[in-house]
Amino acid sequence: MPQQSAGIFIESLTWPEMERALASINTVVLPLGSRCKEHGPHLPLNADWIMAEYLARRVAEKCRVLVAPTVQYGYYPAFIEYPGSVSIAETTFRDFVADICRSFSRNGARRIYVLNTGISTLAPLTAARQLLADEGIRMEFSDLRNFAVSERRAVEQQPHGTHADEIETSMMLYIAPQVVHLERARPELASPQLGPLTRNARGAGLYSPSGAWGDPTLATAEKGRLIVEALVSEMIPIIGEL
């Protein structure tokens, strides 16, 4: 028989069922992953959403938490030159997340963990956390750069990269290989520059015709397995402590 999850996905509950669930489980996990954000020619726009959904399932297998539906839009200004990418204003995103957390808190959730898969989202999430803390609501969030650090260093071959690169593509090859088109991947190893990614060779920012930054051609599913499993094993105790 399949193992029953410790957590509960709330979107299919009725409100009385949710009320009963909150009586015994007072930690909510709020996954956050864009469904409209470019990831080069080899990964789909919803790569972050796929990762957030996957990590939420893994967390729910082990942690007694309530899992909210994944937030599909956020603050991603670095990618707006590439068709399909959507970014909402930083303060709008901050307030949006804070309002979701307030809603859960009002009905009995004492702690909210935002399972964040982005980098540009960190600043508005920090601001939202402070707003909520001032109201007595505890919200924490993940910074994936702080997980599986030794495993990433052990397998990484690219000289640099952070987006749709060797590491992120490897993770996707492990999580959802059916959506990865590695034959379309190409290295993008321009020197690091401040600013957003740009398709304009003379534009301000980091030049990347494909929208990736790094070398996704070096990605393998085995690298992804090592990183993802380490990430999950490190994240679960943190959420469990909440």
PDB file of C-alpha atoms in Angstrom:
ATOM      1  CA  MET A   1       0.000   0.000   0.000  1.00  0.00           C
ATOM      2  CA  PRO A   2       1.232   3.561  -0.718  1.00  0.00           C
ATOM      3  CA  GLN A   3       2.475   5.490   2.298  1.00  0.00           C
ATOM      4  CA  GLN A   4      -0.004   8.060   3.571  1.00  0.00           C
ATOM      5  CA  SER A   5       1.261  11.640   3.716  1.00  0.00           C
ATOM      6  CA  ALA A   6       1.641  13.324   7.077  1.00  0.00           C
ATOM      7  CA  GLY A   7       0.502  16.660   5.655  1.00  0.00           C
ATOM      8  CA  ILE A   8      -2.816  17.751   4.177  1.00  0.00           C
ATOM      9  CA  PHE A   9      -3.349  19.632   0.904  1.00  0.00           C
ATOM     10  CA  ILE A  10      -6.101  22.071   1.759  1.00  0.00           C
ATOM     11  CA  GLU A  11      -7.556  23.151  -1.576  1.00  0.00           C
ATOM     12  CA  SER A  12      -9.995  20.219  -1.782  1.00  0.00           C
ATOM     13  CA  LEU A  13     -11.221  20.537   1.802  1.00  0.00           C
ATOM     14  CA  THR A  14     -14.526  22.076   2.787  1.00  0.00           C
ATOM     15  CA  TRP A  15     -14.371  24.930   5.277  1.00  0.00           C
ATOM     16  CA  PRO A  16     -15.572  22.745   8.206  1.00  0.00           C
ATOM     17  CA  GLU A  17     -12.868  20.231   7.299  1.00  0.00           C
ATOM     18  CA  MET A  18     -10.315  23.036   7.233  1.00  0.00           C
ATOM     19  CA  GLU A  19     -11.504  24.243  10.622  1.00  0.00           C
ATOM     20  CA  ARG A  20     -11.025  20.776  12.080  1.00  0.00           C
ATOM     21  CA  ALA A  21      -7.603  20.485  10.430  1.00  0.00           C
ATOM     22  CA  LEU A  22      -6.475  23.790  11.938  1.00  0.00           C
ATOM     23  CA  ALA A  23      -7.523  22.564  15.363  1.00  0.00           C
ATOM     24  CA  SER A  24      -4.769  19.944  15.256  1.00  0.00           C
ATOM     25  CA  ILE A  25      -2.286  21.346  12.713  1.00  0.00           C
ATOM     26  CA  ASN A  26      -1.340  24.990  12.963  1.00  0.00           C
ATOM     27  CA  THR A  27       1.528  25.269  10.484  1.00  0.00           C
ATOM     28  CA  VAL A  28       0.750  26.180   6.868  1.00  0.00           C
ATOM     29  CA  VAL A  29       3.218  25.661   4.029  1.00  0.00           C
ATOM     30  CA  LEU A  30       2.717  28.141   1.181  1.00  0.00           C
ATOM     31  CA  PRO A  31       4.630  27.044  -1.947  1.00  0.00           C
ATOM     32  CA  LEU A  32       5.802  29.852  -4.221  1.00  0.00           C
ATOM     33  CA  GLY A  33       6.890  29.207  -7.790  1.00  0.00           C
ATOM     34  CA  SER A  34       6.261  31.167 -10.962  1.00  0.00           C
ATOM     35  CA  ARG A  35       4.231  29.587 -13.726  1.00  0.00           C
ATOM     36  CA  CYS A  36       5.240  32.311 -16.183  1.00  0.00           C
ATOM     37  CA  LYS A  37       8.992  32.915 -16.044  1.00  0.00           C
ATOM     38  CA  GLU A  38      11.484  32.169 -18.800  1.00  0.00           C
ATOM     39  CA  HIS A  39      14.039  29.416 -18.253  1.00  0.00           C
ATOM     40  CA  GLY A  40      15.877  29.411 -21.551  1.00  0.00           C
ATOM     41  CA  PRO A  41      14.893  27.346 -24.599  1.00  0.00           C
ATOM     42  CA  HIS A  42      15.278  24.027 -22.786  1.00  0.00           C
ATOM     43  CA  LEU A  43      12.994  24.452 -19.746  1.00  0.00           C
ATOM     44  CA  PRO A  44       9.324  25.498 -19.639  1.00  0.00           C
ATOM     45  CA  LEU A  45       7.994  28.757 -18.259  1.00  0.00           C
ATOM     46  CA  ASN A  46       6.521  26.887 -15.303  1.00  0.00           C
ATOM     47  CA  ALA A  47       9.794  25.297 -14.137  1.00  0.00           C
ATOM     48  CA  ASP A  48       9.675  27.085 -10.765  1.00  0.00           C
ATOM     49  CA  TRP A  49       6.048  26.037 -10.279  1.00  0.00           C
ATOM     50  CA  ILE A  50       6.936  22.403 -11.019  1.00  0.00           C
ATOM     51  CA  MET A  51       9.746  22.581  -8.472  1.00  0.00           C
ATOM     52  CA  ALA A  52       7.550  24.228  -5.822  1.00  0.00           C
ATOM     53  CA  GLU A  53       4.831  21.610  -6.298  1.00  0.00           C
ATOM     54  CA  TYR A  54       7.374  18.797  -6.079  1.00  0.00           C
ATOM     55  CA  LEU A  55       9.021  20.137  -2.931  1.00  0.00           C
ATOM     56  CA  ALA A  56       5.623  20.690  -1.317  1.00  0.00           C
ATOM     57  CA  ARG A  57       4.724  17.040  -1.931  1.00  0.00           C
ATOM     58  CA  ARG A  58       8.015  15.873  -0.455  1.00  0.00           C
ATOM     59  CA  VAL A  59       7.516  18.055   2.620  1.00  0.00           C
ATOM     60  CA  ALA A  60       3.927  16.831   3.054  1.00  0.00           C
ATOM     61  CA  GLU A  61       5.128  13.230   3.041  1.00  0.00           C
ATOM     62  CA  LYS A  62       7.046  13.803   6.275  1.00  0.00           C
ATOM     63  CA  CYS A  63       5.706  16.929   7.995  1.00  0.00           C
ATOM     64  CA  ARG A  64       2.364  17.380   9.735  1.00  0.00           C
ATOM     65  CA  VAL A  65       1.469  20.590   7.934  1.00  0.00           C
ATOM     66  CA  LEU A  66      -1.323  22.105   5.901  1.00  0.00           C
ATOM     67  CA  VAL A  67      -0.203  22.760   2.336  1.00  0.00           C
ATOM     68  CA  ALA A  68      -1.767  25.710   0.517  1.00  0.00           C
ATOM     69  CA  PRO A  69      -2.035  26.005  -3.279  1.00  0.00           C
ATOM     70  CA  THR A  70       1.138  27.240  -4.963  1.00  0.00           C
ATOM     71  CA  VAL A  71       1.378  30.989  -5.560  1.00  0.00           C
ATOM     72  CA  GLN A  72       1.952  31.261  -9.317  1.00  0.00           C
ATOM     73  CA  TYR A  73       3.002  34.899  -9.732  1.00  0.00           C
ATOM     74  CA  GLY A  74       5.661  36.966  -8.011  1.00  0.00           C
ATOM     75  CA  TYR A  75       8.356  39.601  -8.267  1.00  0.00           C
ATOM     76  CA  TYR A  76      10.697  38.541 -11.099  1.00  0.00           C
ATOM     77  CA  PRO A  77      11.931  41.742 -12.778  1.00  0.00           C
ATOM     78  CA  ALA A  78      15.097  40.191 -14.227  1.00  0.00           C
ATOM     79  CA  PHE A  79      13.255  38.225 -16.903  1.00  0.00           C
ATOM     80  CA  ILE A  80      10.669  40.569 -18.371  1.00  0.00           C
ATOM     81  CA  GLU A  81      12.471  40.991 -21.732  1.00  0.00           C
ATOM     82  CA  TYR A  82      11.657  37.361 -22.552  1.00  0.00           C
ATOM     83  CA  PRO A  83       8.110  36.628 -23.804  1.00  0.00           C
ATOM     84  CA  GLY A  84       5.903  34.792 -21.352  1.00  0.00           C
ATOM     85  CA  SER A  85       7.656  36.141 -18.268  1.00  0.00           C
ATOM     86  CA  VAL A  86       5.409  37.910 -15.765  1.00  0.00           C
ATOM     87  CA  SER A  87       6.504  40.074 -12.846  1.00  0.00           C
ATOM     88  CA  ILE A  88       4.295  41.960 -10.419  1.00  0.00           C
ATOM     89  CA  ALA A  89       5.442  45.010  -8.455  1.00  0.00           C
ATOM     90  CA  GLU A  90       7.630  44.367  -5.432  1.00  0.00           C
ATOM     91  CA  THR A  91       5.253  46.021  -2.977  1.00  0.00           C
ATOM     92  CA  THR A  92       2.249  44.316  -4.579  1.00  0.00           C
ATOM     93  CA  PHE A  93       3.915  40.940  -4.137  1.00  0.00           C
ATOM     94  CA  ARG A  94       4.919  41.765  -0.553  1.00  0.00           C
ATOM     95  CA  ASP A  95       1.364  42.714   0.353  1.00  0.00           C
ATOM     96  CA  PHE A  96      -0.140  39.783  -1.545  1.00  0.00           C
ATOM     97  CA  VAL A  97       1.888  37.246   0.429  1.00  0.00           C
ATOM     98  CA  ALA A  98       1.249  39.091   3.689  1.00  0.00           C
ATOM     99  CA  ASP A  99      -2.511  39.058   3.074  1.00  0.00           C
ATOM    100  CA  ILE A 100      -2.485  35.312   2.395  1.00  0.00           C
ATOM    101  CA  CYS A 101      -0.619  34.748   5.652  1.00  0.00           C
ATOM    102  CA  ARG A 102      -3.021  37.034   7.538  1.00  0.00           C
ATOM    103  CA  SER A 103      -5.965  35.040   6.210  1.00  0.00           C
ATOM    104  CA  PHE A 104      -4.576  31.755   7.479  1.00  0.00           C
ATOM    105  CA  SER A 105      -3.528  33.291  10.781  1.00  0.00           C
ATOM    106  CA  ARG A 106      -6.988  34.752  11.347  1.00  0.00           C
ATOM    107  CA  ASN A 107      -8.431  31.240  11.276  1.00  0.00           C
ATOM    108  CA  GLY A 108      -5.924  29.609  13.575  1.00  0.00           C
ATOM    109  CA  ALA A 109      -2.623  29.053  11.748  1.00  0.00           C
ATOM    110  CA  ARG A 110       0.201  30.103  14.053  1.00  0.00           C
ATOM    111  CA  ARG A 111       3.086  29.676  11.652  1.00  0.00           C
ATOM    112  CA  ILE A 112       3.443  29.981   7.872  1.00  0.00           C
ATOM    113  CA  TYR A 113       6.407  28.707   5.908  1.00  0.00           C
ATOM    114  CA  VAL A 114       6.734  30.104   2.393  1.00  0.00           C
ATOM    115  CA  LEU A 115       8.419  27.431   0.290  1.00  0.00           C
ATOM    116  CA  ASN A 116      10.119  29.939  -1.976  1.00  0.00           C
ATOM    117  CA  THR A 117      11.906  28.912  -5.184  1.00  0.00           C
ATOM    118  CA  GLY A 118      13.043  32.356  -6.375  1.00  0.00           C
ATOM    119  CA  ILE A 119      15.855  34.795  -5.656  1.00  0.00           C
ATOM    120  CA  SER A 120      14.339  38.192  -6.488  1.00  0.00           C
ATOM    121  CA  THR A 121      11.437  37.251  -4.189  1.00  0.00           C
ATOM    122  CA  LEU A 122      13.718  37.241  -1.134  1.00  0.00           C
ATOM    123  CA  ALA A 123      13.652  41.000  -0.534  1.00  0.00           C
ATOM    124  CA  PRO A 124       9.843  41.394  -0.608  1.00  0.00           C
ATOM    125  CA  LEU A 125       9.446  38.220   1.459  1.00  0.00           C
ATOM    126  CA  THR A 126      11.790  39.711   4.057  1.00  0.00           C
ATOM    127  CA  ALA A 127       9.644  42.846   4.101  1.00  0.00           C
ATOM    128  CA  ALA A 128       6.449  40.787   4.382  1.00  0.00           C
ATOM    129  CA  ARG A 129       7.925  38.804   7.263  1.00  0.00           C
ATOM    130  CA  GLN A 130       8.626  42.029   9.163  1.00  0.00           C
ATOM    131  CA  LEU A 131       5.119  43.381   8.542  1.00  0.00           C
ATOM    132  CA  LEU A 132       3.637  40.144   9.856  1.00  0.00           C
ATOM    133  CA  ALA A 133       5.994  39.961  12.819  1.00  0.00           C
ATOM    134  CA  ASP A 134       4.809  43.418  13.870  1.00  0.00           C
ATOM    135  CA  GLU A 135       1.299  41.918  13.968  1.00  0.00           C
ATOM    136  CA  GLY A 136       2.361  38.857  15.950  1.00  0.00           C
ATOM    137  CA  ILE A 137       2.278  36.476  12.971  1.00  0.00           C
ATOM    138  CA  ARG A 138       5.259  34.218  12.403  1.00  0.00           C
ATOM    139  CA  MET A 139       6.248  33.692   8.781  1.00  0.00           C
ATOM    140  CA  GLU A 140       9.476  32.101   7.583  1.00  0.00           C
ATOM    141  CA  PHE A 141      10.631  31.369   4.043  1.00  0.00           C
ATOM    142  CA  SER A 142      13.228  29.337   2.205  1.00  0.00           C
ATOM    143  CA  ASP A 143      16.301  30.590   0.392  1.00  0.00           C
ATOM    144  CA  LEU A 144      17.322  27.647  -1.783  1.00  0.00           C
ATOM    145  CA  ARG A 145      20.856  29.023  -2.063  1.00  0.00           C
ATOM    146  CA  ASN A 146      21.386  27.927   1.549  1.00  0.00           C
ATOM    147  CA  PHE A 147      20.401  24.299   0.974  1.00  0.00           C
ATOM    148  CA  ALA A 148      22.533  21.428  -0.391  1.00  0.00           C
ATOM    149  CA  VAL A 149      25.538  23.764  -0.565  1.00  0.00           C
ATOM    150  CA  SER A 150      28.193  21.056  -0.313  1.00  0.00           C
ATOM    151  CA  GLU A 151      26.396  18.849  -2.841  1.00  0.00           C
ATOM    152  CA  ARG A 152      26.213  21.692  -5.354  1.00  0.00           C
ATOM    153  CA  ARG A 153      29.891  22.447  -4.947  1.00  0.00           C
ATOM    154  CA  ALA A 154      30.771  18.776  -5.356  1.00  0.00           C
ATOM    155  CA  VAL A 155      28.998  18.363  -8.707  1.00  0.00           C
ATOM    156  CA  GLU A 156      29.132  21.816 -10.309  1.00  0.00           C
ATOM    157  CA  GLN A 157      31.399  22.132 -13.354  1.00  0.00           C
ATOM    158  CA  GLN A 158      30.244  25.452 -14.828  1.00  0.00           C
ATOM    159  CA  PRO A 159      32.421  28.486 -13.979  1.00  0.00           C
ATOM    160  CA  HIS A 160      29.372  30.476 -12.907  1.00  0.00           C
ATOM    161  CA  GLY A 161      25.622  30.555 -13.326  1.00  0.00           C
ATOM    162  CA  THR A 162      22.387  30.896 -11.406  1.00  0.00           C
ATOM    163  CA  HIS A 163      19.466  30.589 -13.817  1.00  0.00           C
ATOM    164  CA  ALA A 164      18.377  27.681 -16.038  1.00  0.00           C
ATOM    165  CA  ASP A 165      21.979  26.620 -15.569  1.00  0.00           C
ATOM    166  CA  GLU A 166      23.763  23.363 -14.824  1.00  0.00           C
ATOM    167  CA  ILE A 167      22.309  23.141 -11.311  1.00  0.00           C
ATOM    168  CA  GLU A 168      18.695  24.123 -11.990  1.00  0.00           C
ATOM    169  CA  THR A 169      18.553  21.998 -15.146  1.00  0.00           C
ATOM    170  CA  SER A 170      19.992  19.008 -13.276  1.00  0.00           C
ATOM    171  CA  MET A 171      17.305  19.393 -10.626  1.00  0.00           C
ATOM    172  CA  MET A 172      14.615  19.475 -13.303  1.00  0.00           C
ATOM    173  CA  LEU A 173      16.091  16.390 -14.999  1.00  0.00           C
ATOM    174  CA  TYR A 174      15.562  14.576 -11.714  1.00  0.00           C
ATOM    175  CA  ILE A 175      12.188  16.071 -10.768  1.00  0.00           C
ATOM    176  CA  ALA A 176      10.459  16.195 -14.163  1.00  0.00           C
ATOM    177  CA  PRO A 177      12.698  14.883 -16.963  1.00  0.00           C
ATOM    178  CA  GLN A 178       9.803  14.840 -19.416  1.00  0.00           C
ATOM    179  CA  VAL A 179       9.749  18.668 -19.594  1.00  0.00           C
ATOM    180  CA  VAL A 180      13.489  19.131 -20.184  1.00  0.00           C
ATOM    181  CA  HIS A 181      14.781  19.554 -23.763  1.00  0.00           C
ATOM    182  CA  LEU A 182      18.498  19.283 -23.151  1.00  0.00           C
ATOM    183  CA  GLU A 183      19.211  19.214 -26.892  1.00  0.00           C
ATOM    184  CA  ARG A 184      18.122  22.879 -27.006  1.00  0.00           C
ATOM    185  CA  ALA A 185      20.357  23.994 -24.124  1.00  0.00           C
ATOM    186  CA  ARG A 186      23.289  26.281 -24.768  1.00  0.00           C
ATOM    187  CA  PRO A 187      25.978  27.765 -22.503  1.00  0.00           C
ATOM    188  CA  GLU A 188      25.560  31.407 -21.508  1.00  0.00           C
ATOM    189  CA  LEU A 189      28.735  32.424 -19.728  1.00  0.00           C
ATOM    190  CA  ALA A 190      28.910  36.191 -20.098  1.00  0.00           C
ATOM    191  CA  SER A 191      30.831  37.950 -17.341  1.00  0.00           C
ATOM    192  CA  PRO A 192      28.659  38.699 -14.317  1.00  0.00           C
ATOM    193  CA  GLN A 193      26.999  42.107 -14.528  1.00  0.00           C
ATOM    194  CA  LEU A 194      24.601  43.938 -12.286  1.00  0.00           C
ATOM    195  CA  GLY A 195      21.091  44.215 -13.597  1.00  0.00           C
ATOM    196  CA  PRO A 196      18.498  42.003 -15.264  1.00  0.00           C
ATOM    197  CA  LEU A 197      19.070  39.495 -18.020  1.00  0.00           C
ATOM    198  CA  THR A 198      18.932  41.120 -21.430  1.00  0.00           C
ATOM    199  CA  ARG A 199      18.646  39.943 -25.029  1.00  0.00           C
ATOM    200  CA  ASN A 200      20.335  43.127 -26.231  1.00  0.00           C
ATOM    201  CA  ALA A 201      24.128  42.790 -26.607  1.00  0.00           C
ATOM    202  CA  ARG A 202      24.440  46.531 -25.905  1.00  0.00           C
ATOM    203  CA  GLY A 203      21.788  46.589 -23.200  1.00  0.00           C
ATOM    204  CA  ALA A 204      22.260  47.192 -19.490  1.00  0.00           C
ATOM    205  CA  GLY A 205      22.516  44.033 -17.466  1.00  0.00           C
ATOM    206  CA  LEU A 206      23.636  40.480 -18.072  1.00  0.00           C
ATOM    207  CA  TYR A 207      23.614  39.562 -21.762  1.00  0.00           C
ATOM    208  CA  SER A 208      21.933  36.248 -22.501  1.00  0.00           C
ATOM    209  CA  PRO A 209      20.324  35.626 -25.907  1.00  0.00           C
ATOM    210  CA  SER A 210      18.748  32.382 -24.643  1.00  0.00           C
ATOM    211  CA  GLY A 211      17.615  33.599 -21.209  1.00  0.00           C
ATOM    212  CA  ALA A 212      19.803  31.160 -19.286  1.00  0.00           C
ATOM    213  CA  TRP A 213      22.896  32.071 -17.316  1.00  0.00           C
ATOM    214  CA  GLY A 214      25.395  29.271 -16.779  1.00  0.00           C
ATOM    215  CA  ASP A 215      25.993  26.050 -18.686  1.00  0.00           C
ATOM    216  CA  PRO A 216      22.926  23.804 -18.741  1.00  0.00           C
ATOM    217  CA  THR A 217      24.637  21.425 -21.202  1.00  0.00           C
ATOM    218  CA  LEU A 218      26.538  20.024 -18.208  1.00  0.00           C
ATOM    219  CA  ALA A 219      23.341  19.003 -16.416  1.00  0.00           C
ATOM    220  CA  THR A 220      22.611  15.377 -15.496  1.00  0.00           C
ATOM    221  CA  ALA A 221      19.813  13.679 -13.606  1.00  0.00           C
ATOM    222  CA  GLU A 222      22.324  12.194 -11.157  1.00  0.00           C
ATOM    223  CA  LYS A 223      23.594  15.644 -10.206  1.00  0.00           C
ATOM    224  CA  GLY A 224      19.989  16.665  -9.738  1.00  0.00           C
ATOM    225  CA  ARG A 225      19.255  13.666  -7.529  1.00  0.00           C
ATOM    226  CA  LEU A 226      22.140  14.453  -5.197  1.00  0.00           C
ATOM    227  CA  ILE A 227      21.131  18.106  -4.882  1.00  0.00           C
ATOM    228  CA  VAL A 228      17.384  17.593  -4.552  1.00  0.00           C
ATOM    229  CA  GLU A 229      17.604  14.812  -1.993  1.00  0.00           C
ATOM    230  CA  ALA A 230      20.046  16.848   0.108  1.00  0.00           C
ATOM    231  CA  LEU A 231      17.780  19.888  -0.148  1.00  0.00           C
ATOM    232  CA  VAL A 232      14.730  17.921   0.983  1.00  0.00           C
ATOM    233  CA  SER A 233      16.595  16.257   3.846  1.00  0.00           C
ATOM    234  CA  GLU A 234      17.746  19.677   5.095  1.00  0.00           C
ATOM    235  CA  MET A 235      14.409  21.465   4.622  1.00  0.00           C
ATOM    236  CA  ILE A 236      12.170  18.915   6.359  1.00  0.00           C
ATOM    237  CA  PRO A 237      13.720  19.350   9.834  1.00  0.00           C
ATOM    238  CA  ILE A 238      13.453  23.145   9.534  1.00  0.00           C
ATOM    239  CA  ILE A 239       9.749  22.959   8.732  1.00  0.00           C
ATOM    240  CA  GLY A 240       9.292  20.229  11.331  1.00  0.00           C
ATOM    241  CA  GLU A 241      10.661  22.564  14.014  1.00  0.00           C
ATOM    242  CA  LEU A 242       7.927  25.079  13.240  1.00  0.00           C
TER     243      LEU A 242
END
